[in-house]
Structures are given as C-alpha cells and as structure tokens.
Backbone as a printed PyTorch tensor [residue, N CA C, xyz], in Angstrom:
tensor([[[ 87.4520,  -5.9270,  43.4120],
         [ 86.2470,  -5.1340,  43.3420],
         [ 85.1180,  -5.9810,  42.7350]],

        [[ 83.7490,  -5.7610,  43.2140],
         [ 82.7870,  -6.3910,  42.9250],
         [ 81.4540,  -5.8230,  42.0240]],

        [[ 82.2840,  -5.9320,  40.7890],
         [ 80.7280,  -5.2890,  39.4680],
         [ 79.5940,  -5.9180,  39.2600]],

        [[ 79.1190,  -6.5400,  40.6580],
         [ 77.5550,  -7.4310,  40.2150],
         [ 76.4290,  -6.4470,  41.7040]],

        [[ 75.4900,  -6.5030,  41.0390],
         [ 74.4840,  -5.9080,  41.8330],
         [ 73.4950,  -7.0490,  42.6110]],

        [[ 73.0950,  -7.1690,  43.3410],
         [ 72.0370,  -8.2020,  44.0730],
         [ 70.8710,  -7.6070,  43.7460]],

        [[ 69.7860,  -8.0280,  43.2550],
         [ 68.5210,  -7.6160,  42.8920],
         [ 67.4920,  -8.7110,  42.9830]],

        [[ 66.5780,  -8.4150,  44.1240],
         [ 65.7660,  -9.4000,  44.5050],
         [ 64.0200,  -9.2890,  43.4810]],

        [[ 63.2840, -10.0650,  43.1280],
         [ 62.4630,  -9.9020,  42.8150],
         [ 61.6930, -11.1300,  43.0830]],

        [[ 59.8590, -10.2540,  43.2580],
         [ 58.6700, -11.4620,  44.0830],
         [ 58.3240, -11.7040,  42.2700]],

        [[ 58.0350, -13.2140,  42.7210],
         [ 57.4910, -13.7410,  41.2640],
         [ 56.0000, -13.9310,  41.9360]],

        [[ 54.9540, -13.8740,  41.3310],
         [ 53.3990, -14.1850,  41.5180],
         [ 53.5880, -15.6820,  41.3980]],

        [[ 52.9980, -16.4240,  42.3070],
         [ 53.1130, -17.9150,  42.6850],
         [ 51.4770, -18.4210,  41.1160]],

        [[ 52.3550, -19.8830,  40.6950],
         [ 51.5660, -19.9200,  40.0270],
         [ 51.0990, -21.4840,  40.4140]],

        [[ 49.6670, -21.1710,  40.0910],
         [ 48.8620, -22.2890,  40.1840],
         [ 47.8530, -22.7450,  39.6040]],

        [[ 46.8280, -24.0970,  39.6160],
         [ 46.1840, -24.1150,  38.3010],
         [ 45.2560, -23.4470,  38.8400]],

        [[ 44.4920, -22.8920,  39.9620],
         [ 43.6940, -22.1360,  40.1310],
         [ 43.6880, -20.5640,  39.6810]],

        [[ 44.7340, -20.0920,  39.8810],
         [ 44.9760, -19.1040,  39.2780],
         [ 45.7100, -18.8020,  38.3020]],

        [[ 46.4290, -19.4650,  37.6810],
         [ 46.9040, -19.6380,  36.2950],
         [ 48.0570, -18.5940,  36.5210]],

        [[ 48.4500, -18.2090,  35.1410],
         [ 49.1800, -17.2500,  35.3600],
         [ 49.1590, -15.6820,  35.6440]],

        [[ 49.7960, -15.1380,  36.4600],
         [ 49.6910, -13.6940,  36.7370],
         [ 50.5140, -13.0320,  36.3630]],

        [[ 50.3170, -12.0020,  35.4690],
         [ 51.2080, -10.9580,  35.0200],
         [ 51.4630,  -9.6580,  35.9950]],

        [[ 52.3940,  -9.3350,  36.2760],
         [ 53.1810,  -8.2200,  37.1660],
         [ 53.9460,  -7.7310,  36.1850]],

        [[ 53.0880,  -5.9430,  36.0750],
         [ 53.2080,  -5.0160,  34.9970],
         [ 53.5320,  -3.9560,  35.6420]],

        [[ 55.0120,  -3.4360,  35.2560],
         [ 55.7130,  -2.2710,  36.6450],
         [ 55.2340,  -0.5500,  35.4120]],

        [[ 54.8700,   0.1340,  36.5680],
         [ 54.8840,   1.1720,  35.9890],
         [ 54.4480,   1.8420,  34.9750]],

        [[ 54.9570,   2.4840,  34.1090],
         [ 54.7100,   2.7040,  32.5650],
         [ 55.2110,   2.0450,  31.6780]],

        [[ 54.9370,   0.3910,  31.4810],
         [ 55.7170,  -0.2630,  31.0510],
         [ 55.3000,   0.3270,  29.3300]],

        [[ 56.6540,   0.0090,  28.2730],
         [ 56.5250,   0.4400,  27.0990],
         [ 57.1900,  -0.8660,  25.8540]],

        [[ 56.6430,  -1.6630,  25.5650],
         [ 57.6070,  -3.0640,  24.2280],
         [ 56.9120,  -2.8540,  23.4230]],

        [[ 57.6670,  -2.5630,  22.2810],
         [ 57.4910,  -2.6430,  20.7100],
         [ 58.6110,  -3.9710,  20.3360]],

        [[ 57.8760,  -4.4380,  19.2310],
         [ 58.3990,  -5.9460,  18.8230],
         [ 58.5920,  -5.4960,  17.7050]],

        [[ 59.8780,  -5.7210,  16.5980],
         [ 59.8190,  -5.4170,  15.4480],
         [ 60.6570,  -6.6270,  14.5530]],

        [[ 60.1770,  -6.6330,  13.1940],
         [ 61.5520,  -7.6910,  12.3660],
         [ 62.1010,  -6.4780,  11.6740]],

        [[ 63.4460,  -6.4380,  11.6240],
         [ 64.2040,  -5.4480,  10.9790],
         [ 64.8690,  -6.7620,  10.2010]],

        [[ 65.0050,  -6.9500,   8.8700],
         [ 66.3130,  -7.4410,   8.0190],
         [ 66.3710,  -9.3110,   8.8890]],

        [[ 65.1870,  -9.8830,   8.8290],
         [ 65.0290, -10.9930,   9.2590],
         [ 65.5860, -11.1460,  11.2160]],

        [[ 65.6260,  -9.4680,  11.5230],
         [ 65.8350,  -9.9360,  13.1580],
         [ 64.9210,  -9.4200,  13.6590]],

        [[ 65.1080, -10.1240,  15.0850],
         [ 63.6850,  -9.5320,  15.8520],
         [ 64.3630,  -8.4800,  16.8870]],

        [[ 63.4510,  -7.3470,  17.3410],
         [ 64.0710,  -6.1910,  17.7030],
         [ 63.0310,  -6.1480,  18.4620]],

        [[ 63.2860,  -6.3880,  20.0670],
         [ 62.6500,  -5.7730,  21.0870],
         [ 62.8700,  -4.6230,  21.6410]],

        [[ 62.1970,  -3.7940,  22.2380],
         [ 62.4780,  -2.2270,  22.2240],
         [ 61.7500,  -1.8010,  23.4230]],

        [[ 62.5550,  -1.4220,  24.5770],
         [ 61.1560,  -1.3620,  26.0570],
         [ 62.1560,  -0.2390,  26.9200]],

        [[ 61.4050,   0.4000,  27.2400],
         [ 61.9230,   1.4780,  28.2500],
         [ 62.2040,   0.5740,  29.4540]],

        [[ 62.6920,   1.1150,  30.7190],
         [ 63.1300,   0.7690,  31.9040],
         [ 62.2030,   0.0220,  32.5670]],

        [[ 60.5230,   0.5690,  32.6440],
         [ 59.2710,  -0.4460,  33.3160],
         [ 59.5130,  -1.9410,  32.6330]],

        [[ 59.3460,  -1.7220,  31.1560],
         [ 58.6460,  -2.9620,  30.0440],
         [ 59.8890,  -3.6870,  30.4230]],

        [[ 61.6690,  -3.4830,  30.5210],
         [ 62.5210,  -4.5540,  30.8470],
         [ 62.2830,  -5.1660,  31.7860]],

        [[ 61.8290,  -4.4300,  32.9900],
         [ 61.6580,  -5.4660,  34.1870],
         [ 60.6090,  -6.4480,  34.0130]],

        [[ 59.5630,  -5.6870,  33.6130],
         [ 58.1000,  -5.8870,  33.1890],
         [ 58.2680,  -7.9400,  32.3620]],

        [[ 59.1650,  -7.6880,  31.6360],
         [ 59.5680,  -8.8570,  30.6980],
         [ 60.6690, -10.0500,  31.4020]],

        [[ 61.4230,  -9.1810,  32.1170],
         [ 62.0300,  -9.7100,  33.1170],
         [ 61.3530, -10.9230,  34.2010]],

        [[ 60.7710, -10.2720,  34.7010],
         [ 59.6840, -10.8060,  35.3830],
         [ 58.9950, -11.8290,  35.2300]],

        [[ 58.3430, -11.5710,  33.8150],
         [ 57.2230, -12.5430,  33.1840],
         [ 57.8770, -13.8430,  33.2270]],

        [[ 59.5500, -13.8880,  32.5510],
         [ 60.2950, -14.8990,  32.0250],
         [ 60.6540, -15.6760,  33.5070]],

        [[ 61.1430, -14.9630,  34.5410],
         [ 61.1570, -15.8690,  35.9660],
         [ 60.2930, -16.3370,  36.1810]],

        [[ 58.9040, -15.7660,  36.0080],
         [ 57.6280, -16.1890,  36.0990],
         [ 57.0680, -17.7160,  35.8820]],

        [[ 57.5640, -17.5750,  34.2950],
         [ 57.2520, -18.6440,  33.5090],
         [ 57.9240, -19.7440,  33.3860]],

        [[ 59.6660, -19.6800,  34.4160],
         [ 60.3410, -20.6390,  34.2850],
         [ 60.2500, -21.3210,  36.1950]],

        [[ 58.8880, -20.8610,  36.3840],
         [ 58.5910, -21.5380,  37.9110],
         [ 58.1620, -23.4310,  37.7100]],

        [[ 58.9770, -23.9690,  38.1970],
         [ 58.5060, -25.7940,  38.2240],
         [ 56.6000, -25.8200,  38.1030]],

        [[ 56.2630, -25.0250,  38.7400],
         [ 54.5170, -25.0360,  38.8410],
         [ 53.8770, -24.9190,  37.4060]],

        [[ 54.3810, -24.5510,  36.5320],
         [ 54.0660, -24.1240,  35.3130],
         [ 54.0780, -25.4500,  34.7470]],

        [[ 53.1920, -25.5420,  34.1800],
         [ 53.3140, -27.2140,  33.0010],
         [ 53.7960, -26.4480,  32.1960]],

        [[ 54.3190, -27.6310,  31.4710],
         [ 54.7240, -27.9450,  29.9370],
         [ 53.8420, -28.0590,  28.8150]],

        [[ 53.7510, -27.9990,  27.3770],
         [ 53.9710, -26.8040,  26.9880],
         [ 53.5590, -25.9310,  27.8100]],

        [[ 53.7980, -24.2000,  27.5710],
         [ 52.5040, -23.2230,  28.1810],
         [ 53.4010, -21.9010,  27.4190]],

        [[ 52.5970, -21.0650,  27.5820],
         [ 53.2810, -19.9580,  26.4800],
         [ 52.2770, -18.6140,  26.8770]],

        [[ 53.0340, -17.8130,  26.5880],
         [ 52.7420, -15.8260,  27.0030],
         [ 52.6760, -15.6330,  25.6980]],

        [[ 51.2520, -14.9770,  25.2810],
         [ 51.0530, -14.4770,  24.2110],
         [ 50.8560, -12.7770,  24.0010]],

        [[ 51.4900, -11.8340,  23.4350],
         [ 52.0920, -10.4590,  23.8610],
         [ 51.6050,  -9.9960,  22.4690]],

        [[ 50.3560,  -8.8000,  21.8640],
         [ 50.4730,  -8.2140,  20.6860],
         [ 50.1470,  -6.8040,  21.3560]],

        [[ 49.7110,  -6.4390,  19.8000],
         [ 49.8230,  -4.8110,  20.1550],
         [ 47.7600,  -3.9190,  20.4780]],

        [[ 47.2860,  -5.6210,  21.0050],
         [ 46.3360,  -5.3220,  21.5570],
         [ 45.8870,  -6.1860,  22.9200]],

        [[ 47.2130,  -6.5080,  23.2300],
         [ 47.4200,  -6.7250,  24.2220],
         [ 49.3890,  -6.6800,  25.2180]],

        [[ 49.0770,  -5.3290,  25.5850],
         [ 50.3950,  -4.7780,  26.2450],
         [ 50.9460,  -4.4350,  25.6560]],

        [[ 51.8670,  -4.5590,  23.9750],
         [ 52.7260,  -3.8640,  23.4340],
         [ 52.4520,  -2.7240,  23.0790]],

        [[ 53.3080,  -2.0500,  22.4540],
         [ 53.1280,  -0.6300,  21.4900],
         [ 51.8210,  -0.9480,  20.1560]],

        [[ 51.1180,   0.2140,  19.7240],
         [ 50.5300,  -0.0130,  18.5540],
         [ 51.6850,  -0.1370,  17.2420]],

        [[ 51.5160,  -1.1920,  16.5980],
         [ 52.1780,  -1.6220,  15.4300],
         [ 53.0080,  -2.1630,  15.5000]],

        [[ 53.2040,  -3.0570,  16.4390],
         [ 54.0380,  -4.1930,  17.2450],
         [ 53.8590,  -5.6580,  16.8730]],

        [[ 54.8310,  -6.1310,  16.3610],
         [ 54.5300,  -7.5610,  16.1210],
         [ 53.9080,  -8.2540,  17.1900]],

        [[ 53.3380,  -9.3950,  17.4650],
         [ 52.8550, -10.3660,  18.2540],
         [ 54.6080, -10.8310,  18.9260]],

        [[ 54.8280, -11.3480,  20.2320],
         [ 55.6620, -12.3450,  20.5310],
         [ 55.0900, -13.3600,  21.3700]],

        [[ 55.3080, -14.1690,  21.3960],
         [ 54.8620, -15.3760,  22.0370],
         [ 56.2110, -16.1610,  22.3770]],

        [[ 56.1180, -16.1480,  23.8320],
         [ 57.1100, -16.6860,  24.6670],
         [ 56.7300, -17.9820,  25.0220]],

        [[ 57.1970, -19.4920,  25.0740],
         [ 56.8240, -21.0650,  25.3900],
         [ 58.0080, -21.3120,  26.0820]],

        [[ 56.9970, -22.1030,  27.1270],
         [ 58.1450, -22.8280,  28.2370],
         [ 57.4470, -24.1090,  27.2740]],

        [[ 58.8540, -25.3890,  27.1230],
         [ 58.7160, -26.5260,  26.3780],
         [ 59.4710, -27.4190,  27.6830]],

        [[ 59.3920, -28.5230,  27.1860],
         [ 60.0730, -29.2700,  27.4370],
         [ 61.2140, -29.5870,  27.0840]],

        [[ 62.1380, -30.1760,  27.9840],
         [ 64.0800, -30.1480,  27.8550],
         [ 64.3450, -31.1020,  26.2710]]])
C-alpha cells in the first residue's frame, strides 16, 4: 500500500526583473512566537501552503545568494508576531 500523496505546485519564476513573487493562498494566517527559547510557528491550512510555497520559491537556482524573505507582523503575519526572516546562503 502506498501512504504518499502526489501534490503538484506552480512556483512564480524568478528573475532579476521581477525579483521575487510571493503567492499568498487564501486566508492565509502565521503567528511566529519564542516560547522557552523555541520558535513556534503557528498557521492555519492557507499560511502552510502559503510558507510552503515561498520556501520552493526561494530554493529556485535563479535566486542569488545571499537573499532572504523578510515576514513581521506588519507585513503578512498575525498582530504580535515575531519577525522571521528566511535566507537562502550559500553551501
């Protein structure tokens, strides 16, 4: 028996003309929190894909090195949401 699902998803093509594009599903919902020195992401069903997404996004060859997604709570998260900042680096 086979417990894996196939799930296709379009990534927004990135380029230096258009930089990066965010693809935001639905009612997306992320709160970022530190509980007890951990970090606690928290997203309804939109915000997982929503994050999902971003991270295929950002791990496209077209993307230079450094480059980084900067995420607070005045931009896309919940109000009273830590900042996260996601970096594609070098190997």
């Amino acid at each position: 028996m086979n417990n894996t699902k196939k799930v296709t998803v379009e990534i927004p093509k990135f380029t230096k003309e258009s930089g990066f594009n965010f693809d935001w599903k639905g009612d997306f919902k992320i709160f970022v929190k530190n509980e007890n020195d951990e970090i606690s992401i928290q997203a309804n069903k939109d915000g997982l894909i929503s994050l999902a997404g971003h991270l295929l996004n950002l791990a496209q060859e077209d993307v230079p090195t450094p480059y980084h997604l900067h995420f607070d709570d005045m931009n896309s998260l919940e109000e009273g949401s830590l900042a996260l900042i996601i970096e594609k680096k070098n190997n």
